[in-house]
Coordinates of C-alpha atoms in Angstrom, one line a residue:
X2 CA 7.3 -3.9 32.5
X3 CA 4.2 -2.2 31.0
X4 CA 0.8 -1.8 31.9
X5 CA -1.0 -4.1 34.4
X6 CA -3.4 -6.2 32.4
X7 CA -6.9 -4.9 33.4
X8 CA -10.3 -4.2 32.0
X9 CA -10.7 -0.3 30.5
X10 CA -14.6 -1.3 31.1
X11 CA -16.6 1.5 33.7
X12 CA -20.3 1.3 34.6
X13 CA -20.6 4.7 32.8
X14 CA -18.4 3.1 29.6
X15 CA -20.6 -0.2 29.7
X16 CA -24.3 2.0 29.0
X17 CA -22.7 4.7 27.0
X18 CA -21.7 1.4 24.6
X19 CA -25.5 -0.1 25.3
X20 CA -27.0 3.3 24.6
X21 CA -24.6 3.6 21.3
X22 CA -25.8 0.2 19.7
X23 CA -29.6 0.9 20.9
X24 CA -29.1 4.2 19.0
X25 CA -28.0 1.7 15.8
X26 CA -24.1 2.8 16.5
X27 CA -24.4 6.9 15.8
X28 CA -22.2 8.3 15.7
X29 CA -19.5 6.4 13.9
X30 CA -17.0 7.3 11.7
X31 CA -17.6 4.9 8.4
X32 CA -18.3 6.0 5.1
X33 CA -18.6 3.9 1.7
X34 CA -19.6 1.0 2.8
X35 CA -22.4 -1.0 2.9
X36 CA -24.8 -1.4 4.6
X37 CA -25.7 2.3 5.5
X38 CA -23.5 3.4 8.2
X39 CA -26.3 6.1 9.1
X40 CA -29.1 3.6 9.7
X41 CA -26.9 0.0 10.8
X42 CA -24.6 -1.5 13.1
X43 CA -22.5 -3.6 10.1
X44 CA -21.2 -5.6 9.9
X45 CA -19.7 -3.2 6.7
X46 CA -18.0 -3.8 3.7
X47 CA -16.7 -0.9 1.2
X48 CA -18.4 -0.7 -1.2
X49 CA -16.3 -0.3 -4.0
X50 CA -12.1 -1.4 -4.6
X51 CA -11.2 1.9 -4.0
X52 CA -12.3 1.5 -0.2
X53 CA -10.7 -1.1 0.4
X54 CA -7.2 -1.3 2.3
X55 CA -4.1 -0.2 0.2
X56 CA -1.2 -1.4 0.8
X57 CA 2.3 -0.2 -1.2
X58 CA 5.6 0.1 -0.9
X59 CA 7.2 4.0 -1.3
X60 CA 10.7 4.7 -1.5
X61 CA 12.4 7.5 0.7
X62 CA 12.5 10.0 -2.1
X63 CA 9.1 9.8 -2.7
X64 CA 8.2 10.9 0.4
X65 CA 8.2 14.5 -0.2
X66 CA 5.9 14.2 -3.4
X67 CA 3.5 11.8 -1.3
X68 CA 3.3 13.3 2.2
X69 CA 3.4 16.9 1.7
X70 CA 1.4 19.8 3.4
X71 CA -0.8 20.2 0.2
X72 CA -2.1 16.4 0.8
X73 CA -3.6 18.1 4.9
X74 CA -7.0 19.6 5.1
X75 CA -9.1 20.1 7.8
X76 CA -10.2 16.4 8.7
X77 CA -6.1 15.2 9.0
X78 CA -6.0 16.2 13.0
X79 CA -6.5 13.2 14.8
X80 CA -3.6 10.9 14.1
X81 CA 0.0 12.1 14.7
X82 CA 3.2 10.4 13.7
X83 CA 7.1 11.5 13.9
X84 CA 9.9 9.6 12.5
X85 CA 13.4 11.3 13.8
X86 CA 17.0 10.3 12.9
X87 CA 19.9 12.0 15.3
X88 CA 23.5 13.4 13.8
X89 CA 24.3 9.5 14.7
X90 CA 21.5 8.1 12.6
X91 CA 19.8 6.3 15.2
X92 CA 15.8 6.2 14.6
X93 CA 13.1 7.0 17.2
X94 CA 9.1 7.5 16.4
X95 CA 6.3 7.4 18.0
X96 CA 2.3 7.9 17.2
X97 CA -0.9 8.9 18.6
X98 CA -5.0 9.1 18.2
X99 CA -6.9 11.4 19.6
X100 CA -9.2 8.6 21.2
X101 CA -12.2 9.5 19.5
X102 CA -15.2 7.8 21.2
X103 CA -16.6 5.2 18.5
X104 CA -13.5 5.3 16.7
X105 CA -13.6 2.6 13.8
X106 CA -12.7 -1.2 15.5
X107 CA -9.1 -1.9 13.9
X108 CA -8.1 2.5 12.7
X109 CA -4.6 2.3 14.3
X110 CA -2.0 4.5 14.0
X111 CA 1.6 2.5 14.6
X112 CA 5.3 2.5 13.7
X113 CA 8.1 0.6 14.1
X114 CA 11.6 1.5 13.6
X115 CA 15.4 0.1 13.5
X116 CA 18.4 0.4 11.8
X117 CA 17.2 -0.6 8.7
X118 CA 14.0 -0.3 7.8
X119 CA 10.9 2.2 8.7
X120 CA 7.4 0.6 8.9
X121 CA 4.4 3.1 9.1
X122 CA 1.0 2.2 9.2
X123 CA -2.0 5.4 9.8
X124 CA -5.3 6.2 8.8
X125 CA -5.2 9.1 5.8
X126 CA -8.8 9.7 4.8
X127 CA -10.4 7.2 6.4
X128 CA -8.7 4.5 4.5
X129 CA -5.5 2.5 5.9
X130 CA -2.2 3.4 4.2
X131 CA 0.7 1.3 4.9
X132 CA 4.6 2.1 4.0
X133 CA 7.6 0.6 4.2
X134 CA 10.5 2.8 4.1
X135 CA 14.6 1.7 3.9
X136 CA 16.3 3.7 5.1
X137 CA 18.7 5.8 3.5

């Protein structure tokens, strides 16, 4: 079951990677941290606490407050998530990236789901944001 184990690697993949490094990683998607994301290869490290990951736990009736329409702007387009719960309350979700080339190592979007508890993890303004829902 799954995907055969093999390598993603191309010839054309391989000196596009070569070329990206030689061209000290531009593009990339970093931003506040240190050293200059512009001019360097990392490795990075934010450069303030604000940066850095943030991890909470939100209960369901927060959600509307915290993940509403008025939080999306034009640079929220490349991570999609759904969560859905059927007239029998069983729970299915699912995520995707668009694949952006030089995506950041580790920028993941990923769920998991059961009868009892929701976990959501997804890049929001280039930070991680982690939740963990109960369900209700």
């Amino acid at each position: 079951m799954g995907f055969k184990y093999e390598s993603l690697y191309t010839n054309t993949s391989y000196a596009e990677h070569h070329k990206w490094i030689k061209h000290n990683c531009q593009p990339n998607y970093r931003k506040n941290v240190s050293p200059d994301p512009t001019k360097s290869c990392g490795p990075y490290k934010p450069t303030n606490d604000k940066d850095k990951l943030a991890y909470s736990d939100v209960a369901i009736t927060d959600l509307p407050e915290k993940f509403s329409h008025k939080n999306a702007y034009h640079r929220n387009h490349d991570t999609i998530g759904m969560i859905v719960v059927d007239f029998e309350n069983n729970i299915s979700s699912g995520t995707s990236t668009n694949g952006a080339n030089h995506k950041i190592p580790g920028f993941k979007s990923c769920i998991y789901s059961d009868y009892n508890f929701i976990i959501v993890q997804s890049e929001i303004e280039d930070e991680y944001v982690s939740q963990s829902f109960k369900q209700f």
